[in-house]
mmCIF file of C-alpha atoms and ligand atoms in Angstrom:
data_model
loop_
_atom_site.group_PDB
_atom_site.id
_atom_site.type_symbol
_atom_site.label_atom_id
_atom_site.label_comp_id
_atom_site.label_asym_id
_atom_site.label_seq_id
_atom_site.Cartn_x
_atom_site.Cartn_y
_atom_site.Cartn_z
ATOM 1 C CA UNK A 939 0.000 0.000 0.000
ATOM 2 C CA UNK A 940 1.264 3.484 -0.841
ATOM 3 C CA UNK A 941 3.175 4.920 2.076
ATOM 4 C CA UNK A 942 4.906 8.235 1.993
ATOM 5 C CA UNK A 943 8.229 7.316 3.530
ATOM 6 C CA UNK A 944 8.881 4.235 1.432
ATOM 7 C CA UNK A 945 10.812 4.300 -1.840
ATOM 8 C CA UNK A 946 8.580 4.051 -4.889
ATOM 9 C CA UNK A 947 8.882 0.904 -7.002
ATOM 10 C CA UNK A 948 7.133 0.687 -10.347
ATOM 11 C CA UNK A 949 7.082 -1.799 -13.186
ATOM 12 C CA UNK A 950 4.781 -3.216 -15.833
ATOM 13 C CA UNK A 951 4.394 -5.967 -18.393
ATOM 14 C CA UNK A 952 2.853 -5.555 -21.852
ATOM 15 C CA UNK A 953 -0.545 -7.121 -22.474
ATOM 16 C CA UNK A 954 0.594 -9.269 -25.368
ATOM 17 C CA UNK A 955 -0.205 -12.804 -24.157
ATOM 18 C CA UNK A 956 0.516 -15.148 -21.288
ATOM 19 C CA UNK A 957 3.547 -14.690 -19.084
ATOM 20 C CA UNK A 958 6.619 -16.839 -19.653
ATOM 21 C CA UNK A 959 9.637 -17.705 -17.535
ATOM 22 C CA UNK A 960 11.500 -14.645 -18.858
ATOM 23 C CA UNK A 961 8.752 -12.364 -17.546
ATOM 24 C CA UNK A 962 8.692 -14.308 -14.304
ATOM 25 C CA UNK A 963 12.409 -14.245 -13.489
ATOM 26 C CA UNK A 964 13.083 -10.886 -15.139
ATOM 27 C CA UNK A 965 10.141 -9.122 -13.534
ATOM 28 C CA UNK A 966 7.218 -10.746 -11.725
ATOM 29 C CA UNK A 967 9.186 -12.706 -9.143
ATOM 30 C CA UNK A 968 10.922 -9.485 -8.141
ATOM 31 C CA UNK A 969 7.590 -7.637 -7.906
ATOM 32 C CA UNK A 970 6.336 -10.204 -5.408
ATOM 33 C CA UNK A 971 9.574 -10.115 -3.413
ATOM 34 C CA UNK A 972 9.541 -6.353 -2.745
ATOM 35 C CA UNK A 973 5.889 -5.876 -1.813
ATOM 36 C CA UNK A 974 6.412 -5.643 1.931
ATOM 37 C CA UNK A 975 9.251 -3.168 1.931
ATOM 38 C CA UNK A 976 8.456 -0.593 -0.744
ATOM 39 C CA UNK A 977 5.641 1.558 -2.046
ATOM 40 C CA UNK A 978 4.871 -0.810 -4.917
ATOM 41 C CA UNK A 979 3.071 -0.050 -8.171
ATOM 42 C CA UNK A 980 2.613 -2.709 -10.818
ATOM 43 C CA UNK A 981 0.612 -2.300 -13.959
ATOM 44 C CA UNK A 982 -0.448 -3.975 -17.176
ATOM 45 C CA UNK A 983 0.891 -2.054 -20.159
ATOM 46 C CA UNK A 984 -2.045 -2.261 -22.562
ATOM 47 C CA UNK A 985 -1.110 0.963 -24.401
ATOM 48 C CA UNK A 986 2.378 -0.358 -25.033
ATOM 49 C CA UNK A 987 0.801 -3.515 -26.463
ATOM 50 C CA UNK A 988 -0.738 -1.375 -29.215
ATOM 51 C CA UNK A 989 2.695 -0.516 -30.622
ATOM 52 C CA UNK A 990 2.840 -3.937 -32.286
ATOM 53 C CA UNK A 991 -0.049 -6.015 -33.696
ATOM 54 C CA UNK A 992 -3.016 -4.109 -32.251
ATOM 55 C CA UNK A 993 -5.811 -6.663 -31.923
ATOM 56 C CA UNK A 994 -9.076 -5.317 -30.464
ATOM 57 C CA UNK A 995 -10.524 -8.816 -30.172
ATOM 58 C CA UNK A 996 -7.655 -9.957 -27.983
ATOM 59 C CA UNK A 997 -6.472 -6.935 -25.995
ATOM 60 C CA UNK A 998 -8.890 -7.075 -23.082
ATOM 61 C CA UNK A 999 -8.465 -10.837 -22.676
ATOM 62 C CA UNK A 1000 -4.704 -10.282 -22.548
ATOM 63 C CA UNK A 1001 -5.086 -7.616 -19.870
ATOM 64 C CA UNK A 1002 -7.249 -9.965 -17.820
ATOM 65 C CA UNK A 1003 -4.917 -12.913 -18.143
ATOM 66 C CA UNK A 1004 -1.895 -10.890 -17.015
ATOM 67 C CA UNK A 1005 -3.864 -9.514 -14.103
ATOM 68 C CA UNK A 1006 -4.815 -13.065 -13.074
ATOM 69 C CA UNK A 1007 -1.195 -14.161 -13.461
ATOM 70 C CA UNK A 1008 0.034 -11.262 -11.312
ATOM 71 C CA UNK A 1009 -2.379 -12.245 -8.570
ATOM 72 C CA UNK A 1010 -1.720 -15.976 -8.918
ATOM 73 C CA UNK A 1011 2.021 -15.368 -8.576
ATOM 74 C CA UNK A 1012 1.416 -13.596 -5.272
ATOM 75 C CA UNK A 1013 0.910 -9.895 -5.953
ATOM 76 C CA UNK A 1014 -1.354 -8.652 -3.202
ATOM 77 C CA UNK A 1015 -3.676 -5.711 -3.980
ATOM 78 C CA UNK A 1016 -3.638 -4.754 -0.304
ATOM 79 C CA UNK A 1017 0.131 -4.291 -0.425
ATOM 80 C CA UNK A 1018 0.707 -3.152 -4.013
ATOM 81 C CA UNK A 1019 -1.115 -0.779 -6.309
ATOM 82 C CA UNK A 1020 -2.103 -2.959 -9.264
ATOM 83 C CA UNK A 1021 -3.555 -1.126 -12.240
ATOM 84 C CA UNK A 1022 -4.129 -1.056 -15.975
ATOM 85 C CA UNK A 1023 -2.120 1.601 -17.836
ATOM 86 C CA UNK A 1024 -5.075 2.901 -19.881
ATOM 87 C CA UNK A 1025 -7.109 3.413 -16.687
ATOM 88 C CA UNK A 1026 -4.767 6.304 -15.897
ATOM 89 C CA UNK A 1027 -5.480 8.869 -18.643
ATOM 90 C CA UNK A 1028 -2.938 11.255 -17.112
ATOM 91 C CA UNK A 1029 -0.283 8.964 -18.635
ATOM 92 C CA UNK A 1030 -1.508 9.723 -22.168
ATOM 93 C CA UNK A 1031 -1.418 13.462 -21.553
ATOM 94 C CA UNK A 1032 2.022 13.419 -20.008
ATOM 95 C CA UNK A 1033 3.233 11.285 -22.945
ATOM 96 C CA UNK A 1034 2.288 14.140 -25.251
ATOM 97 C CA UNK A 1035 4.063 16.710 -23.069
ATOM 98 C CA UNK A 1036 7.236 14.674 -22.572
ATOM 99 C CA UNK A 1037 7.472 13.922 -26.294
ATOM 100 C CA UNK A 1038 8.205 17.634 -26.816
ATOM 101 C CA UNK A 1039 11.534 17.012 -25.091
ATOM 102 C CA UNK A 1040 12.501 13.808 -26.873
ATOM 103 C CA UNK A 1041 14.538 13.694 -30.086
ATOM 104 C CA UNK A 1042 13.563 11.422 -32.956
ATOM 105 C CA UNK A 1043 17.247 10.600 -33.508
ATOM 106 C CA UNK A 1044 17.694 9.131 -30.045
ATOM 107 C CA UNK A 1045 14.476 7.149 -30.428
ATOM 108 C CA UNK A 1046 15.562 5.754 -33.785
ATOM 109 C CA UNK A 1047 18.826 4.553 -32.279
ATOM 110 C CA UNK A 1048 17.110 2.562 -29.532
ATOM 111 C CA UNK A 1049 17.921 -1.121 -29.878
ATOM 112 C CA UNK A 1050 14.365 -2.338 -29.250
ATOM 113 C CA UNK A 1051 13.039 0.009 -31.967
ATOM 114 C CA UNK A 1052 15.634 -1.161 -34.459
ATOM 115 C CA UNK A 1053 14.888 -4.817 -33.707
ATOM 116 C CA UNK A 1054 11.124 -4.444 -33.888
ATOM 117 C CA UNK A 1055 11.122 -2.167 -36.928
ATOM 118 C CA UNK A 1056 13.446 -4.530 -38.788
ATOM 119 C CA UNK A 1057 11.272 -7.470 -37.885
ATOM 120 C CA UNK A 1058 8.107 -5.704 -39.079
ATOM 121 C CA UNK A 1059 9.781 -4.778 -42.353
ATOM 122 C CA UNK A 1060 11.419 -8.157 -42.834
ATOM 123 C CA UNK A 1061 14.951 -6.703 -42.790
ATOM 124 C CA UNK A 1062 17.740 -8.915 -41.447
ATOM 125 C CA UNK A 1063 20.516 -7.040 -39.646
ATOM 126 C CA UNK A 1064 23.742 -7.208 -41.648
ATOM 127 C CA UNK A 1065 27.112 -5.508 -41.908
ATOM 128 C CA UNK A 1066 25.577 -3.237 -44.587
ATOM 129 C CA UNK A 1067 22.673 -1.932 -42.568
ATOM 130 C CA UNK A 1068 24.028 -2.126 -39.044
ATOM 131 C CA UNK A 1069 25.153 1.494 -38.723
ATOM 132 C CA UNK A 1070 22.690 4.043 -37.366
ATOM 133 C CA UNK A 1071 22.831 6.017 -40.634
ATOM 134 C CA UNK A 1072 22.084 3.000 -42.829
ATOM 135 C CA UNK A 1073 19.237 1.987 -40.540
ATOM 136 C CA UNK A 1074 17.719 5.484 -40.531
ATOM 137 C CA UNK A 1075 17.803 5.640 -44.329
ATOM 138 C CA UNK A 1076 16.178 2.259 -44.543
ATOM 139 C CA UNK A 1077 13.364 3.143 -42.165
ATOM 140 C CA UNK A 1078 12.722 6.518 -43.717
ATOM 141 C CA UNK A 1079 12.741 4.789 -47.101
ATOM 142 C CA UNK A 1080 10.000 2.529 -45.803
ATOM 143 C CA UNK A 1081 8.169 5.377 -44.045
ATOM 144 C CA UNK A 1082 4.922 4.800 -45.872
ATOM 145 C CA UNK A 1083 4.872 1.358 -44.389
ATOM 146 C CA UNK A 1084 2.346 1.580 -41.571
ATOM 147 C CA UNK A 1085 3.698 -1.553 -39.924
ATOM 148 C CA UNK A 1086 6.251 0.699 -38.222
ATOM 149 C CA UNK A 1087 4.094 3.235 -36.433
ATOM 150 C CA UNK A 1088 5.060 6.347 -34.490
ATOM 151 C CA UNK A 1089 3.908 4.622 -31.306
ATOM 152 C CA UNK A 1090 6.674 2.066 -31.725
ATOM 153 C CA UNK A 1091 9.208 4.861 -32.179
ATOM 154 C CA UNK A 1092 7.994 6.682 -29.073
ATOM 155 C CA UNK A 1093 7.728 3.522 -26.944
ATOM 156 C CA UNK A 1094 10.567 4.777 -24.682
ATOM 157 C CA UNK A 1095 8.733 8.062 -24.045
ATOM 158 C CA UNK A 1096 5.635 6.215 -22.885
ATOM 159 C CA UNK A 1097 7.708 3.935 -20.690
ATOM 160 C CA UNK A 1098 9.522 6.926 -19.186
ATOM 161 C CA UNK A 1099 6.148 8.515 -18.459
ATOM 162 C CA UNK A 1100 4.907 5.373 -16.669
ATOM 163 C CA UNK A 1101 7.885 5.674 -14.351
ATOM 164 C CA UNK A 1102 8.223 9.444 -13.978
ATOM 165 C CA UNK A 1103 4.520 10.152 -13.466
ATOM 166 C CA UNK A 1104 4.688 8.072 -10.280
ATOM 167 C CA UNK A 1105 8.135 9.525 -9.406
ATOM 168 C CA UNK A 1106 9.395 5.966 -9.030
ATOM 169 C CA UNK A 1107 13.077 5.441 -8.231
ATOM 170 C CA UNK A 1108 13.321 1.657 -8.426
ATOM 171 C CA UNK A 1109 12.261 -0.286 -11.497
ATOM 172 C CA UNK A 1110 12.479 -4.095 -11.452
ATOM 173 C CA UNK A 1111 12.941 -5.253 -15.069
ATOM 174 C CA UNK A 1112 14.914 -7.789 -17.094
ATOM 175 C CA UNK A 1113 18.207 -6.992 -18.811
ATOM 176 C CA UNK A 1114 16.534 -6.135 -22.136
ATOM 177 C CA UNK A 1115 14.915 -3.048 -20.565
ATOM 178 C CA UNK A 1116 18.084 -1.363 -19.297
ATOM 179 C CA UNK A 1117 18.417 0.870 -22.341
ATOM 180 C CA UNK A 1118 14.865 2.137 -21.843
ATOM 181 C CA UNK A 1119 15.730 2.952 -18.236
ATOM 182 C CA UNK A 1120 18.825 4.818 -19.357
ATOM 183 C CA UNK A 1121 16.623 6.892 -21.671
ATOM 184 C CA UNK A 1122 14.179 7.521 -18.823
ATOM 185 C CA UNK A 1123 17.006 8.948 -16.722
ATOM 186 C CA UNK A 1124 18.152 11.064 -19.628
ATOM 187 C CA UNK A 1125 14.645 12.460 -20.229
ATOM 188 C CA UNK A 1126 14.235 13.182 -16.504
ATOM 189 C CA UNK A 1127 17.559 15.042 -16.321
ATOM 190 C CA UNK A 1128 16.801 16.936 -19.514
ATOM 191 C CA UNK A 1129 13.391 18.091 -18.322
ATOM 192 C CA UNK A 1130 14.707 19.102 -14.918
ATOM 193 C CA UNK A 1131 17.607 21.063 -16.352
ATOM 194 C CA UNK A 1132 15.641 22.680 -19.213
ATOM 195 C CA UNK A 1133 13.135 24.168 -16.781
ATOM 196 C CA UNK A 1134 15.541 24.523 -13.842
ATOM 197 C CA UNK A 1135 13.418 22.326 -11.593
ATOM 198 C CA UNK A 1136 13.845 19.129 -9.567
ATOM 199 C CA UNK A 1137 10.591 17.516 -10.633
ATOM 200 C CA UNK A 1138 11.701 14.022 -11.602
ATOM 201 C CA UNK A 1139 13.990 11.731 -9.611
ATOM 202 C CA UNK A 1140 16.256 9.494 -11.699
ATOM 203 C CA UNK A 1141 15.161 5.851 -11.528
ATOM 204 C CA UNK A 1142 17.425 2.821 -11.622
ATOM 205 C CA UNK A 1143 16.909 -0.892 -12.195
ATOM 206 C CA UNK A 1144 16.272 -3.012 -9.152
ATOM 207 C CA UNK A 1145 17.723 -6.454 -8.556
ATOM 208 C CA UNK A 1146 18.347 -6.389 -4.804
ATOM 209 C CA UNK A 1147 22.108 -6.356 -5.316
ATOM 210 C CA UNK A 1148 22.088 -9.160 -7.932
ATOM 211 C CA UNK A 1149 22.690 -8.807 -11.661
ATOM 212 C CA UNK A 1150 19.842 -8.158 -14.120
ATOM 213 C CA UNK A 1151 18.752 -11.424 -15.714
ATOM 214 C CA UNK A 1152 18.269 -12.549 -19.277
ATOM 215 C CA UNK A 1153 16.337 -15.787 -19.418
ATOM 216 C CA UNK A 1154 17.319 -17.770 -22.524
ATOM 217 C CA UNK A 1155 14.947 -19.699 -24.772
ATOM 218 C CA UNK A 1156 15.003 -23.447 -25.437
ATOM 219 C CA UNK A 1157 15.989 -23.108 -29.063
ATOM 220 C CA UNK A 1158 19.700 -22.822 -28.493
ATOM 221 C CA UNK A 1159 20.210 -19.074 -28.878
ATOM 222 C CA UNK A 1160 18.892 -15.724 -27.751
ATOM 223 C CA UNK A 1161 16.401 -14.761 -25.051
ATOM 224 C CA UNK A 1162 13.066 -16.280 -24.231
ATOM 225 C CA UNK A 1163 10.420 -14.099 -25.886
ATOM 226 C CA UNK A 1164 6.852 -14.341 -27.119
ATOM 227 C CA UNK A 1165 7.782 -13.395 -30.644
ATOM 228 C CA UNK A 1166 10.640 -15.901 -30.723
ATOM 229 C CA UNK A 1167 8.216 -18.812 -30.165
ATOM 230 C CA UNK A 1168 10.597 -20.386 -27.643
ATOM 231 C CA UNK A 1169 8.715 -19.829 -24.398
ATOM 232 C CA UNK A 1170 7.811 -21.851 -21.369
ATOM 233 C CA UNK A 1171 4.618 -20.256 -20.067
ATOM 234 C CA UNK A 1172 3.495 -20.171 -16.458
ATOM 235 C CA UNK A 1173 0.221 -21.741 -17.622
ATOM 236 C CA UNK A 1174 1.814 -24.628 -19.536
ATOM 237 C CA UNK A 1175 0.425 -27.877 -18.154
ATOM 238 C CA UNK A 1176 2.985 -30.477 -17.026
ATOM 239 C CA UNK A 1177 2.687 -32.547 -20.191
ATOM 240 C CA UNK A 1178 3.273 -29.581 -22.507
ATOM 241 C CA UNK A 1179 6.050 -28.206 -20.325
ATOM 242 C CA UNK A 1180 7.937 -31.502 -20.096
ATOM 243 C CA UNK A 1181 7.674 -31.946 -23.844
ATOM 244 C CA UNK A 1182 9.083 -28.451 -24.498
ATOM 245 C CA UNK A 1183 12.027 -29.005 -22.161
ATOM 246 C CA UNK A 1184 12.804 -32.470 -23.532
ATOM 247 C CA UNK A 1185 12.898 -30.981 -27.032
ATOM 248 C CA UNK A 1186 15.351 -28.201 -26.095
ATOM 249 C CA UNK A 1187 18.295 -27.897 -28.482
ATOM 250 C CA UNK A 1188 21.551 -29.502 -27.246
ATOM 251 C CA UNK A 1189 24.863 -30.499 -28.832
ATOM 252 C CA UNK A 1190 26.720 -33.784 -29.288
ATOM 253 C CA UNK A 1191 28.070 -33.634 -25.712
ATOM 254 C CA UNK A 1192 31.476 -32.681 -24.238
ATOM 255 C CA UNK A 1193 34.250 -34.304 -26.252
ATOM 256 C CA UNK A 1194 37.025 -33.789 -23.680
ATOM 257 C CA UNK A 1195 37.165 -33.041 -19.934
ATOM 258 C CA UNK A 1196 36.550 -29.387 -18.986
ATOM 259 C CA UNK A 1197 35.353 -28.362 -22.460
ATOM 260 C CA UNK A 1198 33.751 -24.935 -22.782
ATOM 261 C CA UNK A 1199 29.925 -24.906 -22.937
ATOM 262 C CA UNK A 1200 28.252 -24.361 -26.295
ATOM 263 C CA UNK A 1201 25.451 -21.751 -26.297
ATOM 264 C CA UNK A 1202 22.524 -24.213 -26.129
ATOM 265 C CA UNK A 1203 24.077 -26.010 -23.159
ATOM 266 C CA UNK A 1204 25.034 -22.768 -21.412
ATOM 267 C CA UNK A 1205 21.364 -21.764 -21.804
ATOM 268 C CA UNK A 1206 20.164 -24.971 -20.169
ATOM 269 C CA UNK A 1207 22.525 -24.304 -17.266
ATOM 270 C CA UNK A 1208 21.212 -20.747 -16.953
ATOM 271 C CA UNK A 1209 17.676 -22.116 -16.651
ATOM 272 C CA UNK A 1210 18.852 -24.742 -14.174
ATOM 273 C CA UNK A 1211 20.554 -22.084 -12.058
ATOM 274 C CA UNK A 1212 17.321 -20.111 -11.909
ATOM 275 C CA UNK A 1213 15.094 -23.014 -10.947
ATOM 276 C CA UNK A 1214 17.177 -25.692 -9.199
ATOM 277 C CA UNK A 1215 19.213 -25.926 -6.017
ATOM 278 C CA UNK A 1216 22.973 -25.200 -6.043
ATOM 279 C CA UNK A 1217 23.599 -28.930 -5.363
ATOM 280 C CA UNK A 1218 21.706 -29.962 -8.490
ATOM 281 C CA UNK A 1219 23.553 -27.376 -10.581
ATOM 282 C CA UNK A 1220 26.898 -28.567 -9.216
ATOM 283 C CA UNK A 1221 26.026 -32.201 -9.907
ATOM 284 C CA UNK A 1222 25.392 -31.466 -13.614
ATOM 285 C CA UNK A 1223 28.340 -29.085 -13.937
ATOM 286 C CA UNK A 1224 30.662 -31.779 -12.550
ATOM 287 C CA UNK A 1225 29.095 -34.350 -14.879
ATOM 288 C CA UNK A 1226 29.691 -32.020 -17.830
ATOM 289 C CA UNK A 1227 33.289 -31.419 -16.780
ATOM 290 C CA UNK A 1228 34.096 -35.151 -16.565
ATOM 291 C CA UNK A 1229 32.057 -35.969 -19.709
ATOM 292 C CA UNK A 1230 29.610 -38.260 -17.889
ATOM 293 C CA UNK A 1231 26.640 -35.922 -18.416
ATOM 294 C CA UNK A 1232 23.456 -37.201 -20.046
ATOM 295 C CA UNK A 1233 21.474 -34.303 -21.403
ATOM 296 C CA UNK A 1234 18.243 -36.316 -21.061
ATOM 297 C CA UNK A 1235 18.775 -36.481 -17.279
ATOM 298 C CA UNK A 1236 19.529 -32.778 -17.101
ATOM 299 C CA UNK A 1237 16.362 -31.944 -19.038
ATOM 300 C CA UNK A 1238 14.201 -34.232 -16.880
ATOM 301 C CA UNK A 1239 15.510 -32.565 -13.741
ATOM 302 C CA UNK A 1240 15.059 -29.111 -15.264
ATOM 303 C CA UNK A 1241 11.446 -29.832 -16.254
ATOM 304 C CA UNK A 1242 10.572 -31.017 -12.734
ATOM 305 C CA UNK A 1243 12.267 -28.024 -11.111
ATOM 306 C CA UNK A 1244 10.458 -25.584 -13.412
ATOM 307 C CA UNK A 1245 7.171 -27.340 -12.651
ATOM 308 C CA UNK A 1246 7.802 -26.932 -8.932
ATOM 309 C CA UNK A 1247 7.863 -23.165 -9.554
ATOM 310 C CA UNK A 1248 5.002 -22.889 -12.047
ATOM 311 C CA UNK A 1249 2.486 -25.464 -10.737
ATOM 312 C CA UNK A 1250 1.249 -23.532 -7.683
ATOM 313 C CA UNK A 1251 0.855 -20.422 -9.867
ATOM 314 C CA UNK A 1252 -0.888 -22.287 -12.681
ATOM 315 C CA UNK A 1253 -3.316 -23.896 -10.267
ATOM 316 C CA UNK A 1254 -4.505 -20.499 -9.037
ATOM 317 C CA UNK A 1255 -4.808 -18.757 -12.421
ATOM 318 C CA UNK A 1256 -8.121 -20.244 -13.565
ATOM 319 C CA UNK A 1257 -9.920 -19.679 -10.263
ATOM 320 C CA UNK A 1258 -8.813 -16.062 -10.240
ATOM 321 C CA UNK A 1259 -9.797 -15.548 -13.898
ATOM 322 C CA UNK A 1260 -13.283 -16.844 -13.162
ATOM 323 C CA UNK A 1261 -13.840 -14.196 -10.476
ATOM 324 C CA UNK A 1262 -14.658 -11.180 -12.639
ATOM 325 C CA UNK A 1263 -15.963 -9.147 -9.710
ATOM 326 C CA UNK A 1264 -12.697 -9.559 -7.832
ATOM 327 C CA UNK A 1265 -10.586 -8.649 -10.866
ATOM 328 C CA UNK A 1266 -12.610 -5.548 -11.480
ATOM 329 C CA UNK A 1267 -12.384 -4.516 -7.798
ATOM 330 C CA UNK A 1268 -8.607 -4.887 -7.870
ATOM 331 C CA UNK A 1269 -8.067 -2.686 -10.918
ATOM 332 C CA UNK A 1270 -10.567 -0.046 -9.836
ATOM 333 C CA UNK A 1271 -8.843 0.325 -6.508
ATOM 334 C CA UNK A 1272 -5.461 0.345 -8.270
ATOM 335 C CA UNK A 1273 -6.480 2.968 -10.810
ATOM 336 C CA UNK A 1274 -7.788 5.236 -8.087
ATOM 337 C CA UNK A 1275 -4.506 5.108 -6.197
ATOM 338 C CA UNK A 1276 -2.322 5.381 -9.322
ATOM 339 C CA UNK A 1277 -4.310 8.344 -10.630
ATOM 340 C CA UNK A 1278 -3.844 10.324 -7.458
ATOM 341 C CA UNK A 1279 -0.086 10.635 -7.772
ATOM 342 C CA UNK A 1280 -0.265 10.792 -11.585
ATOM 343 C CA UNK A 1281 -2.641 13.764 -11.448
ATOM 344 C CA UNK A 1282 -0.333 15.605 -9.052
ATOM 345 C CA UNK A 1283 2.749 15.072 -11.225
ATOM 346 C CA UNK A 1284 0.875 16.053 -14.378
ATOM 347 C CA UNK A 1285 -0.412 19.219 -12.827
ATOM 348 C CA UNK A 1286 3.114 20.166 -11.649
ATOM 349 C CA UNK A 1287 4.411 19.455 -15.143
ATOM 350 C CA UNK A 1288 1.731 21.524 -16.881
ATOM 351 C CA UNK A 1289 2.477 24.406 -14.561
ATOM 352 C CA UNK A 1290 6.239 24.175 -15.136
ATOM 353 C CA UNK A 1291 5.713 24.113 -18.903
ATOM 354 C CA UNK A 1292 3.558 27.232 -18.773
ATOM 355 C CA UNK A 1293 0.181 25.654 -19.464
ATOM 356 C CA UNK A 1294 -2.256 27.748 -17.439
ATOM 357 C CA UNK A 1295 -6.005 27.821 -17.147
ATOM 358 C CA UNK A 1296 -7.943 31.082 -17.703
HETATM 359 P P1 TYM B 308 7.581 -6.812 -21.728
HETATM 360 O O1 TYM B 308 6.185 -7.261 -21.687
HETATM 361 O O2 TYM B 308 8.325 -6.967 -22.999
HETATM 362 O O3 TYM B 308 8.439 -7.548 -20.628
HETATM 363 C C1 TYM B 308 8.017 -7.534 -19.285
HETATM 364 C C2 TYM B 308 9.177 -7.811 -18.355
HETATM 365 O O4 TYM B 308 9.713 -9.115 -18.591
HETATM 366 C C3 TYM B 308 11.117 -9.007 -18.769
HETATM 367 N N1 TYM B 308 11.556 -10.033 -19.711
HETATM 368 C C4 TYM B 308 12.644 -10.786 -19.519
HETATM 369 N N2 TYM B 308 13.552 -10.796 -18.530
HETATM 370 C C5 TYM B 308 14.551 -11.701 -18.613
HETATM 371 N N3 TYM B 308 14.666 -12.580 -19.643
HETATM 372 C C6 TYM B 308 13.780 -12.606 -20.662
HETATM 373 N N4 TYM B 308 13.885 -13.492 -21.633
HETATM 374 C C7 TYM B 308 12.712 -11.666 -20.637
HETATM 375 N N5 TYM B 308 11.658 -11.403 -21.458
HETATM 376 C C8 TYM B 308 10.970 -10.387 -20.876
HETATM 377 C C9 TYM B 308 11.351 -7.611 -19.334
HETATM 378 O O5 TYM B 308 12.671 -7.180 -19.094
HETATM 379 C C10 TYM B 308 10.332 -6.816 -18.550
HETATM 380 O O6 TYM B 308 10.840 -6.478 -17.272
HETATM 381 N N6 TYM B 308 8.781 -2.124 -21.713
HETATM 382 C C11 TYM B 308 8.369 -3.094 -20.672
HETATM 383 C C12 TYM B 308 6.973 -2.794 -20.171
HETATM 384 C C13 TYM B 308 6.880 -1.474 -19.520
HETATM 385 C C14 TYM B 308 7.553 -1.057 -18.329
HETATM 386 C C15 TYM B 308 7.133 0.284 -18.117
HETATM 387 C C16 TYM B 308 8.414 -1.680 -17.448
HETATM 388 C C17 TYM B 308 6.152 -0.431 -19.963
HETATM 389 N N7 TYM B 308 6.303 0.634 -19.102
HETATM 390 C C18 TYM B 308 7.617 1.017 -17.003
HETATM 391 C C19 TYM B 308 8.882 -0.941 -16.340
HETATM 392 C C20 TYM B 308 8.478 0.383 -16.139
HETATM 393 C C21 TYM B 308 8.511 -4.482 -21.267
HETATM 394 O O7 TYM B 308 9.506 -4.837 -21.746
HETATM 395 O O8 TYM B 308 7.493 -5.309 -21.267
#
């Protein structure tokens, strides 16, 4: 529950489908862990979901499923403010105001924009188009293509607004979001110094002293992500989950003692480190080092250890989803609380920028 003397934590997840282990270890698990000690604010980013594949038939269902997953994982509406981004219209207005202080060049150079724009346009990164200049030419060349919309370009502004409108200082996110946080700090500093005010504190990522995580996928390379099709979802039933893990990409096995790990195997170890005990990890590391490892055994153990994490959450999701009245109570209460601070920040910002009422 919002308390004045506690540091403000804020984070959100886009309403683009069910939550996977990347969302869980990168974000949700941390949300649950900090609820007692901070002024916590967690939301469902439905406006951000519109930047790619807007789907009116699916959006509300996605918001609801993430809300149910938040609650099933242990977020407590009595301790945390849980809300839907679009229920706080002050965010949309501040997004317009902050955009006046954001350069299109810096937005175009953001890694997530480049990745998503390239994907939408079917462009593969290469030595020829990897420089910022080549990329900008390419995108401007394809400017009539509505698959890359201005909302995607200004994604970092909206994310900065989510954070700054609540004056949050701690933002629990996965490694892939660090660049967006860097931009948020830059926008905050720029606004403060342009107007000579101290309106926005500078937020930082929040891992309780640990390193930010990147949860890998099961396909041998890269991170786990919805658009990569390599996810283990919190709602996967045991049969589906075991099958996914057993099918994870491996290699032909260590050929000599103490061989370096190939990427697919390093990824399996990363997942094992997240979900298993240190003893289990050590057992398989030793077995790899002396070439006695059997990847089938490692995968079986990994599947069971992941299930131990996801099963209690999965079992609660459907009950929570069925209770529409409860879900609606939670987000109404959350929106009320989130709007209070948002309205104050927006009104300070309007005043600072010279917007006055007659
Ligand atoms: P989204 O939905 O892409 O991701 C939600 C959270 O999950 C983390 N994450 C991962 N962490 C580790 N390994 C992975 N494979 C992995 N995949 C996803 C992301 O880092 C993120 O923490 N832009 C945000 C949503 C947002 C937001 C905000 C967050 C909008 N406004 C304000 C914090 C504060 C995002 O990436 O959503």
